[in-house]
PDB file of N, CA and C in Angstrom:
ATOM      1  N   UNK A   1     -22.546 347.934  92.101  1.00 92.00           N
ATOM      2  CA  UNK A   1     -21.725 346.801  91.757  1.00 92.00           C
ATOM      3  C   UNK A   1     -22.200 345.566  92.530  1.00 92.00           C
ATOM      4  N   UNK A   2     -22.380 344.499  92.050  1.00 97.00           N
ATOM      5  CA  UNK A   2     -22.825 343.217  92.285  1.00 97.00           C
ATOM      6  C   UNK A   2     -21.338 342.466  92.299  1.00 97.00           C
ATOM      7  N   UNK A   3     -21.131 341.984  93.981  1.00 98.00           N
ATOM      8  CA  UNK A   3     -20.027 340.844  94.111  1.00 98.00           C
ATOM      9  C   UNK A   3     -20.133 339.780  94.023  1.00 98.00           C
ATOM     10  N   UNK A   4     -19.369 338.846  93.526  1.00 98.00           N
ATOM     11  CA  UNK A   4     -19.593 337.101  93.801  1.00 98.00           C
ATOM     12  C   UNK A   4     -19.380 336.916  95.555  1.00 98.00           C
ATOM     13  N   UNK A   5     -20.116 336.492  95.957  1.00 98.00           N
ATOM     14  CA  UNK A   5     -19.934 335.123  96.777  1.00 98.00           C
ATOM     15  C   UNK A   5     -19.826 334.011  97.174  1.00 98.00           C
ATOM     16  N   UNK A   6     -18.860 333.554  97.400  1.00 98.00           N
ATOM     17  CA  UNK A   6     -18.611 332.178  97.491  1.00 98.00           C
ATOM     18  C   UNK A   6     -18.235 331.738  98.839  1.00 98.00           C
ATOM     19  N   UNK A   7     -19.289 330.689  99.384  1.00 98.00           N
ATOM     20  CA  UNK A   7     -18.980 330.160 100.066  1.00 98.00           C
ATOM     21  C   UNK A   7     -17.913 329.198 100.286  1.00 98.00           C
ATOM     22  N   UNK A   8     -16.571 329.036 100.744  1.00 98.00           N
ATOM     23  CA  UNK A   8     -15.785 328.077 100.655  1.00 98.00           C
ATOM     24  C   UNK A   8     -15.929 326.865 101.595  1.00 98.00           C
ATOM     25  N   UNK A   9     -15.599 325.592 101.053  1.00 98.00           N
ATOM     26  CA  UNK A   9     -15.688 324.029 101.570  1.00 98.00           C
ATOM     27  C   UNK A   9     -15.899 323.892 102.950  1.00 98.00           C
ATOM     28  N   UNK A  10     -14.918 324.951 103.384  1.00 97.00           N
ATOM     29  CA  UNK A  10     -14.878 324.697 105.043  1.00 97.00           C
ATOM     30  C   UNK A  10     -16.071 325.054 105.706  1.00 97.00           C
ATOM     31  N   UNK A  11     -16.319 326.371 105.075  1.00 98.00           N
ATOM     32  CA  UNK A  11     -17.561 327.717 105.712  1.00 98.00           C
ATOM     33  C   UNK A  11     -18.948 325.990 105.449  1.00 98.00           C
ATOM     34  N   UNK A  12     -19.480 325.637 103.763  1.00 98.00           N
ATOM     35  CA  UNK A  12     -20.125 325.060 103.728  1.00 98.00           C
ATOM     36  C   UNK A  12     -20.134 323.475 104.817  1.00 98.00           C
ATOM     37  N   UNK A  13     -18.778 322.999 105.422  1.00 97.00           N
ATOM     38  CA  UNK A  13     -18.994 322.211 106.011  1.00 97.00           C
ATOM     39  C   UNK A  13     -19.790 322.683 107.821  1.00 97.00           C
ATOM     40  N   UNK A  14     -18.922 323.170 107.888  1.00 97.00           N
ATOM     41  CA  UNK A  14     -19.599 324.456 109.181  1.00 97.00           C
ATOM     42  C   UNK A  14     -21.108 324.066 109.142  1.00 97.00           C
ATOM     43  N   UNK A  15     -21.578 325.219 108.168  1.00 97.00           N
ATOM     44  CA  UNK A  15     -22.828 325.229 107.532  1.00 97.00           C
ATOM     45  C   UNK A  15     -23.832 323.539 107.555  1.00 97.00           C
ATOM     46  N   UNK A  16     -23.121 322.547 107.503  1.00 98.00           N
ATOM     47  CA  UNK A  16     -24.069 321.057 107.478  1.00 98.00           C
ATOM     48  C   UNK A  16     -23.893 320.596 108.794  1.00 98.00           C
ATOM     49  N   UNK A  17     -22.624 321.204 109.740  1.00 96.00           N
ATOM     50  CA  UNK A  17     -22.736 320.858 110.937  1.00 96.00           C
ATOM     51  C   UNK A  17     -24.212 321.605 111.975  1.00 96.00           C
ATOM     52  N   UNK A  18     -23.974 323.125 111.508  1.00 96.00           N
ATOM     53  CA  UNK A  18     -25.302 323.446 112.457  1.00 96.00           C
ATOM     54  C   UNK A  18     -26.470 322.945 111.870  1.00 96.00           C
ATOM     55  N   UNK A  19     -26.824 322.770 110.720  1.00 97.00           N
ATOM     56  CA  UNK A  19     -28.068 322.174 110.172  1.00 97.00           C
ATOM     57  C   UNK A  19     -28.489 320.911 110.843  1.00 97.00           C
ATOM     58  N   UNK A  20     -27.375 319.893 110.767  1.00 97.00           N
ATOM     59  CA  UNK A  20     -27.199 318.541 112.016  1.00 97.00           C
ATOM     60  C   UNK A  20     -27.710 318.779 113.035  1.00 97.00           C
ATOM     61  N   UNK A  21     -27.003 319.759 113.853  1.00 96.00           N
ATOM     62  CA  UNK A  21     -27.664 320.320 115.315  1.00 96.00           C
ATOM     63  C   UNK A  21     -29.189 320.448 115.264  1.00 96.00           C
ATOM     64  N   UNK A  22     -29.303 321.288 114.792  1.00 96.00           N
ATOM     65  CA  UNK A  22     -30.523 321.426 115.095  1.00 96.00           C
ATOM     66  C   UNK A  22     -31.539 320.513 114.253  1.00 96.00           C
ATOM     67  N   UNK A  23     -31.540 320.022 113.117  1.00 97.00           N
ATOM     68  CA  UNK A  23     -32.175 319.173 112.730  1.00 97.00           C
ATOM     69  C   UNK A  23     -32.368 317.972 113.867  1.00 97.00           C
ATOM     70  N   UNK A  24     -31.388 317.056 114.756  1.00 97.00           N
ATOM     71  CA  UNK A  24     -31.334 316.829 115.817  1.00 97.00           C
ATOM     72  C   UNK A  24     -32.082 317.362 117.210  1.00 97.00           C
ATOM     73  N   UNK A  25     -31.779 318.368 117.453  1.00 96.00           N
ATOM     74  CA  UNK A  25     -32.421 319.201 118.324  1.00 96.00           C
ATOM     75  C   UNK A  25     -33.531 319.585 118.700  1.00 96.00           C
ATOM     76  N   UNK A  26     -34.038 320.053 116.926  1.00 97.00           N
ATOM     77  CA  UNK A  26     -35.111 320.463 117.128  1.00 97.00           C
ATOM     78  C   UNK A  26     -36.290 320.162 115.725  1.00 97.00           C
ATOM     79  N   UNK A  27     -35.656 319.246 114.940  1.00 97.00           N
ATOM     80  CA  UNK A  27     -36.552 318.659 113.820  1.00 97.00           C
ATOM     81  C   UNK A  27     -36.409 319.597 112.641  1.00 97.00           C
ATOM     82  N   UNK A  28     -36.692 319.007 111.423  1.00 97.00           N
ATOM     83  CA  UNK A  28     -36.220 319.987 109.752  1.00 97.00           C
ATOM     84  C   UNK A  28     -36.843 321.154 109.751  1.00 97.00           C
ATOM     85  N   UNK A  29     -37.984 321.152 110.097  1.00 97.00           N
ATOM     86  CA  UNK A  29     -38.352 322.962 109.891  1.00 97.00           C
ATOM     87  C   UNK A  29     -37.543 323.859 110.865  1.00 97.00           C
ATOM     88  N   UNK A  30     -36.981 323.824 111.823  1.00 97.00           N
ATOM     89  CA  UNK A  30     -36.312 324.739 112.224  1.00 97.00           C
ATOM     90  C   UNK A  30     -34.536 324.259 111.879  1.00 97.00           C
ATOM     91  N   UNK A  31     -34.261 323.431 111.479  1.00 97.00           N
ATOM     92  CA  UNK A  31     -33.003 323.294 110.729  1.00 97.00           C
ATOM     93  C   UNK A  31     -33.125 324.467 109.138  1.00 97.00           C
ATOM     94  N   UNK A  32     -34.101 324.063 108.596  1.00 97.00           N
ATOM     95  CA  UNK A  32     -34.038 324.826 107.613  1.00 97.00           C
ATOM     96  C   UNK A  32     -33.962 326.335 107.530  1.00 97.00           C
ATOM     97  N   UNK A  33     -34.915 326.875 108.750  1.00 97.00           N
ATOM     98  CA  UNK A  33     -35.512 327.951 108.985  1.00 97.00           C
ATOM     99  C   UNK A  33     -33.792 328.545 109.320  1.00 97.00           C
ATOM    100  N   UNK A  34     -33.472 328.298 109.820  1.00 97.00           N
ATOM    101  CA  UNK A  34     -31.873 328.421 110.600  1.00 97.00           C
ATOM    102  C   UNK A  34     -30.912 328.829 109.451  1.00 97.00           C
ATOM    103  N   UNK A  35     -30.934 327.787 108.328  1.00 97.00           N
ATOM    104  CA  UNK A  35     -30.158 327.835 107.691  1.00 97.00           C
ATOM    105  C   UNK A  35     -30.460 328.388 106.285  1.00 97.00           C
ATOM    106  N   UNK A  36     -31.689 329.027 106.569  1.00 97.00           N
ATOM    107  CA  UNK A  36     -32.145 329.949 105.320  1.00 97.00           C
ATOM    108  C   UNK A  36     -31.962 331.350 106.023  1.00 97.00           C
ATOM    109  N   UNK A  37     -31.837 331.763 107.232  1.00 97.00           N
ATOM    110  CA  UNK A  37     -31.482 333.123 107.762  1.00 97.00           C
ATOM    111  C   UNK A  37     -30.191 333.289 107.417  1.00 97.00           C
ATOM    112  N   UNK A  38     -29.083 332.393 107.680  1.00 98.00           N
ATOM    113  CA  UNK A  38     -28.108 332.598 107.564  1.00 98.00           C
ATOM    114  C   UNK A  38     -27.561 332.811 106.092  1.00 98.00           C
ATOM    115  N   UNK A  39     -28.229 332.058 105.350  1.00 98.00           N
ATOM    116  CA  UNK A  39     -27.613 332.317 103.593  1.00 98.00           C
ATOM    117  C   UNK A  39     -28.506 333.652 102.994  1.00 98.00           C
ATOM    118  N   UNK A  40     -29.160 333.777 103.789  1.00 97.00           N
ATOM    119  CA  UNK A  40     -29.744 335.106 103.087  1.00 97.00           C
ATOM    120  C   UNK A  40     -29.190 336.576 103.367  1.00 97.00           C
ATOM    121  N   UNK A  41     -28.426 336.068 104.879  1.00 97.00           N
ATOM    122  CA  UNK A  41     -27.461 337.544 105.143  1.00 97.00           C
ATOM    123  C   UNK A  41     -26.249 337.227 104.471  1.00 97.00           C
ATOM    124  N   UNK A  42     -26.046 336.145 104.292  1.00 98.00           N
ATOM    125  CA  UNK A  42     -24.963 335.874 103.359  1.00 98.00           C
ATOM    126  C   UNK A  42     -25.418 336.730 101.871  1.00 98.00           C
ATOM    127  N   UNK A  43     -26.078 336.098 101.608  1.00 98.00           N
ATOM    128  CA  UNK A  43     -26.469 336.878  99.967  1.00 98.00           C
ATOM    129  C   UNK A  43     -26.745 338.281 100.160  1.00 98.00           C
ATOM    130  N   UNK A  44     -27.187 339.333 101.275  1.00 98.00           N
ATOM    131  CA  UNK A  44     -26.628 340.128 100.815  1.00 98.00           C
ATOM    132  C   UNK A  44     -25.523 340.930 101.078  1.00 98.00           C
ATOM    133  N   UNK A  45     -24.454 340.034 101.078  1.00 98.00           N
ATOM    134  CA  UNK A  45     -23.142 340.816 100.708  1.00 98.00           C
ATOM    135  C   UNK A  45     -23.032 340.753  99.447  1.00 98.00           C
ATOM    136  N   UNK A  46     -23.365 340.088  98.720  1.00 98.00           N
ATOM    137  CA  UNK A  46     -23.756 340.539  96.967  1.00 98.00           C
ATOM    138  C   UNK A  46     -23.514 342.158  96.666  1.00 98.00           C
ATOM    139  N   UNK A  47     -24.573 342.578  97.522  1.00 98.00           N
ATOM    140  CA  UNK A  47     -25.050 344.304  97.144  1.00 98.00           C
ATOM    141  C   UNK A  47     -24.019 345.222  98.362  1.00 98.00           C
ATOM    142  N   UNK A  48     -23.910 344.529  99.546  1.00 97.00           N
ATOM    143  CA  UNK A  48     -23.408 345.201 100.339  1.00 97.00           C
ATOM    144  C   UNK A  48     -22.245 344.617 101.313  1.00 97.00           C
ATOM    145  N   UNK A  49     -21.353 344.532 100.686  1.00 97.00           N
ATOM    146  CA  UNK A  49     -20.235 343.551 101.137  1.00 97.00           C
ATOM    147  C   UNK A  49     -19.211 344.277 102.187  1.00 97.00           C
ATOM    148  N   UNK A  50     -19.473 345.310 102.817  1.00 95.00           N
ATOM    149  CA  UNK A  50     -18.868 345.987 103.777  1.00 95.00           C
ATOM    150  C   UNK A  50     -20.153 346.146 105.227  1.00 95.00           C
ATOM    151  N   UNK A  51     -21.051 345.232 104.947  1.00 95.00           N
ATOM    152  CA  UNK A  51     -22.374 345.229 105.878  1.00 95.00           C
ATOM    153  C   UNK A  51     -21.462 344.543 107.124  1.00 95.00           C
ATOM    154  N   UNK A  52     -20.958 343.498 107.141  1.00 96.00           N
ATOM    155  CA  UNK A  52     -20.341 343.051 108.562  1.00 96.00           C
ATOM    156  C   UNK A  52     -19.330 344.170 108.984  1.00 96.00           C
ATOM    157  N   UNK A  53     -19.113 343.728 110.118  1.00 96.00           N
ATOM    158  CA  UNK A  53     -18.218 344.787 111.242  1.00 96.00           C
ATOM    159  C   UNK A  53     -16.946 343.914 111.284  1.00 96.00           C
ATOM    160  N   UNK A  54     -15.992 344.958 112.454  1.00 95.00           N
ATOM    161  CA  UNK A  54     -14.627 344.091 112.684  1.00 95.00           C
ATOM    162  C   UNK A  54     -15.198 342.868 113.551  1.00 95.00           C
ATOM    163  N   UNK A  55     -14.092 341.925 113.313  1.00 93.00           N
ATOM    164  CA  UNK A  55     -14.381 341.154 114.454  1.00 93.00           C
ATOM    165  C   UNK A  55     -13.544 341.196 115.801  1.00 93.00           C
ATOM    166  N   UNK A  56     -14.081 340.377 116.855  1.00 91.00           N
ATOM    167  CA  UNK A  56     -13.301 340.590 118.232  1.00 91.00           C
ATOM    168  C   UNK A  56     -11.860 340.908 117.793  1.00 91.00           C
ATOM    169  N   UNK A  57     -11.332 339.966 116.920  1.00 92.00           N
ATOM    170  CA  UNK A  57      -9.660 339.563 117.102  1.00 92.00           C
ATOM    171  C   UNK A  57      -8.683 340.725 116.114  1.00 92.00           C
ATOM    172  N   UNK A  58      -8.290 341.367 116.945  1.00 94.00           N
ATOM    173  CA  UNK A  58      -7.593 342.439 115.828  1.00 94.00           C
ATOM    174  C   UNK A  58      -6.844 341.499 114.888  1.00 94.00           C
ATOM    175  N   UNK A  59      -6.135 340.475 115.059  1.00 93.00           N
ATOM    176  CA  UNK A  59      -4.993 340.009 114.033  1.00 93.00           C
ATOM    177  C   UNK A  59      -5.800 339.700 112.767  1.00 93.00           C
ATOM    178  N   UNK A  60      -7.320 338.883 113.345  1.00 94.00           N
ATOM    179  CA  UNK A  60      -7.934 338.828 112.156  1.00 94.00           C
ATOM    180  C   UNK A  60      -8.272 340.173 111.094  1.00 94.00           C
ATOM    181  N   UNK A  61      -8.638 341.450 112.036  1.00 95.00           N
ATOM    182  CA  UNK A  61      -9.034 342.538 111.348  1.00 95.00           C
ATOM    183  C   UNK A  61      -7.957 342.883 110.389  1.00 95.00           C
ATOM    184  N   UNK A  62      -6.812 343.077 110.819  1.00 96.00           N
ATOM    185  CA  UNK A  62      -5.104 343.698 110.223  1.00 96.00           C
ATOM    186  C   UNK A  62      -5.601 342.863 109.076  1.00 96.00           C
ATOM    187  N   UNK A  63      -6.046 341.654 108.941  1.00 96.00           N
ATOM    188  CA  UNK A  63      -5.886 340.301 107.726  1.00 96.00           C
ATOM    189  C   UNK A  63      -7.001 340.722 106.811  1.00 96.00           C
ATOM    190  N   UNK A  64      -8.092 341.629 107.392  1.00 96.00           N
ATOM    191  CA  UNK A  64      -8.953 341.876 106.335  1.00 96.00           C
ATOM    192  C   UNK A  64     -10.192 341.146 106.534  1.00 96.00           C
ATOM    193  N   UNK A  65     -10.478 340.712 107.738  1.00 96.00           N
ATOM    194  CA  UNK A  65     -11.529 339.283 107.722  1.00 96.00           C
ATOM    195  C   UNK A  65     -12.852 340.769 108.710  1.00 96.00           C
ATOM    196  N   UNK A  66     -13.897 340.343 107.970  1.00 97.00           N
ATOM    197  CA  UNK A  66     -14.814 340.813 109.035  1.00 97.00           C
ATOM    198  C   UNK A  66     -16.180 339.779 109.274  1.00 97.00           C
ATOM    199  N   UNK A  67     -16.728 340.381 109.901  1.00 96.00           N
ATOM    200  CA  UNK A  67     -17.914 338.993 110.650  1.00 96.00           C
ATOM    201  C   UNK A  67     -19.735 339.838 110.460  1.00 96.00           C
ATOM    202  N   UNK A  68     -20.268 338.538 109.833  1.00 97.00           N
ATOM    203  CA  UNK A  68     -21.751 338.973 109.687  1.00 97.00           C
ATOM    204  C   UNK A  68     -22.618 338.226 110.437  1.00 97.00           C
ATOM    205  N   UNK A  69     -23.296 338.893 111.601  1.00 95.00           N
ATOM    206  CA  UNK A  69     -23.794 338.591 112.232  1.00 95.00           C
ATOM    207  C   UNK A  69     -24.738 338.078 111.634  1.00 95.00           C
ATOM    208  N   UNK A  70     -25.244 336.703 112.156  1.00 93.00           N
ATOM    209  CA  UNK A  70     -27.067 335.900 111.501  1.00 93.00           C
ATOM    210  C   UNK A  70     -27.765 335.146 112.247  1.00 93.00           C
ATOM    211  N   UNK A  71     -28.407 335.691 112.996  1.00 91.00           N
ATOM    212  CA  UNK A  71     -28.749 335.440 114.343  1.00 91.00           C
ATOM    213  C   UNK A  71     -28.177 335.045 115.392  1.00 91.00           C
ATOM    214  N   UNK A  72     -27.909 333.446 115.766  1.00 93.00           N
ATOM    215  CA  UNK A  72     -27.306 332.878 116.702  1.00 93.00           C
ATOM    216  C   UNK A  72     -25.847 332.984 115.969  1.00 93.00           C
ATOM    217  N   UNK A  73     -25.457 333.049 115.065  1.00 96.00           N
ATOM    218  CA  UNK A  73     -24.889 332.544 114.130  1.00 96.00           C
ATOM    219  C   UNK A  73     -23.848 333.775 113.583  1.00 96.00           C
ATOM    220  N   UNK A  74     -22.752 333.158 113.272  1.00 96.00           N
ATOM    221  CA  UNK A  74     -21.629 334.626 112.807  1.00 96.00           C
ATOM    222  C   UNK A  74     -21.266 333.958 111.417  1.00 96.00           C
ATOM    223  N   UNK A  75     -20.496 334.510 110.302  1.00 97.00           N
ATOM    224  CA  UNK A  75     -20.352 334.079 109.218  1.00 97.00           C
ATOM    225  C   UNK A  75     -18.965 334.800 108.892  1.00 97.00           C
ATOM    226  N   UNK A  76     -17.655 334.483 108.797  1.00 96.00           N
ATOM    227  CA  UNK A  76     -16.236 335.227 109.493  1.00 96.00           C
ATOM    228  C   UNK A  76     -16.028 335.625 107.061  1.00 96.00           C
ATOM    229  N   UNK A  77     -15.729 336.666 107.115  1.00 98.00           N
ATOM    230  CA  UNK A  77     -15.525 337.014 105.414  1.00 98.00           C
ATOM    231  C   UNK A  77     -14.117 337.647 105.150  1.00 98.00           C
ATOM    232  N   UNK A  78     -14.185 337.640 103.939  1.00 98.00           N
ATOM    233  CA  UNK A  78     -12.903 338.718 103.463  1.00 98.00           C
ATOM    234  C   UNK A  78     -13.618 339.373 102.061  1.00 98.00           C
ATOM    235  N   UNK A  79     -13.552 340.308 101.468  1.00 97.00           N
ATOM    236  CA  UNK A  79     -13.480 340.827 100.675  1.00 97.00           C
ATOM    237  C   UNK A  79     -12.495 341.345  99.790  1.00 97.00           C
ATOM    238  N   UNK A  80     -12.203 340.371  98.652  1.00 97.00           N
ATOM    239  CA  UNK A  80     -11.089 340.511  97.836  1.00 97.00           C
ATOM    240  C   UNK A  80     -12.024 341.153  96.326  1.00 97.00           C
ATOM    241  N   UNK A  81     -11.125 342.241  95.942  1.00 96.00           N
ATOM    242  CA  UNK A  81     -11.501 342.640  94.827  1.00 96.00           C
ATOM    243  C   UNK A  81     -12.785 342.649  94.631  1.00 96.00           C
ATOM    244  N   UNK A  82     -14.071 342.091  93.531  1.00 97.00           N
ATOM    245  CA  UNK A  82     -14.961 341.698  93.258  1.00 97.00           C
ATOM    246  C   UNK A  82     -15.991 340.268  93.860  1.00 97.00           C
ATOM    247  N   UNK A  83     -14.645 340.062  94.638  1.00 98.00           N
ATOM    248  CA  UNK A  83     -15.230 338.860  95.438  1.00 98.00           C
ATOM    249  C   UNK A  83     -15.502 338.551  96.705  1.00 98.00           C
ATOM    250  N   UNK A  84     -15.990 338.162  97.154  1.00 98.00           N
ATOM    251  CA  UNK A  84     -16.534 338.028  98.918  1.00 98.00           C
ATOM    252  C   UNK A  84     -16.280 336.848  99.359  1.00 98.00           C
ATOM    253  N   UNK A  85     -15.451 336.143 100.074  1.00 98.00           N
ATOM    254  CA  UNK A  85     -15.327 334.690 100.562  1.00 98.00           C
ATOM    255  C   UNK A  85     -15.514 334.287 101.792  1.00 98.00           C
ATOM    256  N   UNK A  86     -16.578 333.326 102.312  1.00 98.00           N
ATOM    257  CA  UNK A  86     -16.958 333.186 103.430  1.00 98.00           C
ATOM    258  C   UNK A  86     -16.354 331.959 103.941  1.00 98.00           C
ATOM    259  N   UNK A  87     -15.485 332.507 104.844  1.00 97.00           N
ATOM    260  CA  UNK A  87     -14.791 331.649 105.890  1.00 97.00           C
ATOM    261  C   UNK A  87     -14.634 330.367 106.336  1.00 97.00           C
ATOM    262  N   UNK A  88     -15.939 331.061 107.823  1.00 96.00           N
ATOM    263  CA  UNK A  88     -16.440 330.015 108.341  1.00 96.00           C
ATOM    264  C   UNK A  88     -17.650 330.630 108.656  1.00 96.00           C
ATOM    265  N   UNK A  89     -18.635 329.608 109.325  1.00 97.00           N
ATOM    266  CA  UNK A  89     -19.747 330.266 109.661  1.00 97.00           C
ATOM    267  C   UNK A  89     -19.745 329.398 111.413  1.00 97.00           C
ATOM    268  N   UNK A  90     -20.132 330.140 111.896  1.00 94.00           N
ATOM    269  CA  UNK A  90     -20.100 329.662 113.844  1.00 94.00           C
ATOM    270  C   UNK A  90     -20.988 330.015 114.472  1.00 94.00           C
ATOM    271  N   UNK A  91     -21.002 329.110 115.635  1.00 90.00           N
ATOM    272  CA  UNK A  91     -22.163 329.598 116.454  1.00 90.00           C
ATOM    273  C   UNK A  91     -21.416 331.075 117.509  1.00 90.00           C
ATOM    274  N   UNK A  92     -21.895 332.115 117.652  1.00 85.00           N
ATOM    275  CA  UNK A  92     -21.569 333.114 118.343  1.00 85.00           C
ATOM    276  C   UNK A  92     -20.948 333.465 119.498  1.00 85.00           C
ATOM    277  N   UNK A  93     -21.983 331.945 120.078  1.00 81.00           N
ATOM    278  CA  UNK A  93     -21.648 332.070 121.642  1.00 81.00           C
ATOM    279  C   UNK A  93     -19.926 331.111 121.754  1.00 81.00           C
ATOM    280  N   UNK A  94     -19.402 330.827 120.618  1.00 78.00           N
ATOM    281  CA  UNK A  94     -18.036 330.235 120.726  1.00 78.00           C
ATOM    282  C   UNK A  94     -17.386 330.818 120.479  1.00 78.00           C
ATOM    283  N   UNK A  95     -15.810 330.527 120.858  1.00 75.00           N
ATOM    284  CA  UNK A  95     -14.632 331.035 120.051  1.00 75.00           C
ATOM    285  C   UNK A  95     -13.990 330.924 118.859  1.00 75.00           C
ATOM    286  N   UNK A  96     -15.436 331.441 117.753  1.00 70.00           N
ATOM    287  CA  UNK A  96     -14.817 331.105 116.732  1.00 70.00           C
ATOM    288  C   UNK A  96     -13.471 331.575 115.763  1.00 70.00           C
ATOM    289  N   UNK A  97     -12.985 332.965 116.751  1.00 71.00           N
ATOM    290  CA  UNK A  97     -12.019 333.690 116.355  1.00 71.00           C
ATOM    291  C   UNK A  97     -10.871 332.505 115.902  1.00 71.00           C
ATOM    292  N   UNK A  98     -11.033 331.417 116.914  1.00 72.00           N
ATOM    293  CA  UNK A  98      -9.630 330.582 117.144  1.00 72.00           C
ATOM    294  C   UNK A  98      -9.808 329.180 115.548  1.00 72.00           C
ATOM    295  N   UNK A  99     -10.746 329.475 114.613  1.00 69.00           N
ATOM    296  CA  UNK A  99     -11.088 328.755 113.890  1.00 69.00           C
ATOM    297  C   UNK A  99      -9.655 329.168 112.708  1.00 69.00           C
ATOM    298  N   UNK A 100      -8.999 329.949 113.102  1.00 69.00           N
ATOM    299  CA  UNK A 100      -8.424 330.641 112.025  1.00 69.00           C
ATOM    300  C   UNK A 100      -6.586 330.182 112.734  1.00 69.00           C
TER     301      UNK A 100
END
């Protein structure tokens, strides 16, 4: 079975903030490079949408939310029915539990 994924507004704003960073940081090829790791573990929850783990925060887990690790980078999901909805996406080393 093949799921939709959809990234939602917030997750994609997330998503243009770290691109900023490091485009800043460290110039477009590694902005891109960054942000093509991360949509590609994104895509495959397509095929395998139980690939992320719990995350730190039980209240989130009870809620159904789990987290896909992408390098520096976490990507917080739920899996409803046929569909996969991505959160937020964060840098690791933060508290992104508290995004919620």
């Amino acid at each position: 079975m093949i799921y939709k994924v959809e990234i939602l507004p917030v997750a994609w704003e997330d998503l243009k903030q770290i691109e900023d960073w490091y485009l800043v940081q460290f110039g477009v090829e590694s902005a891109l490079k960054v942000i093509d790791r991360i949509l590609d573990a994104i895509e495959r929850l397509e095929m395998f949408p139980d690939l992320g783990s719990f995350t730190p925060d039980e209240w989130l887990n009870h809620q159904g939310y789990r987290m896909l690790i992408c390098g520096k980078h976490v990507a917080i999901y739920k899996k409803t029915g046929e569909s996969v909805y991505i959160y937020h996406i964060a840098d690791t080393r933060t508290e992104y539990t508290r995004l919620f």
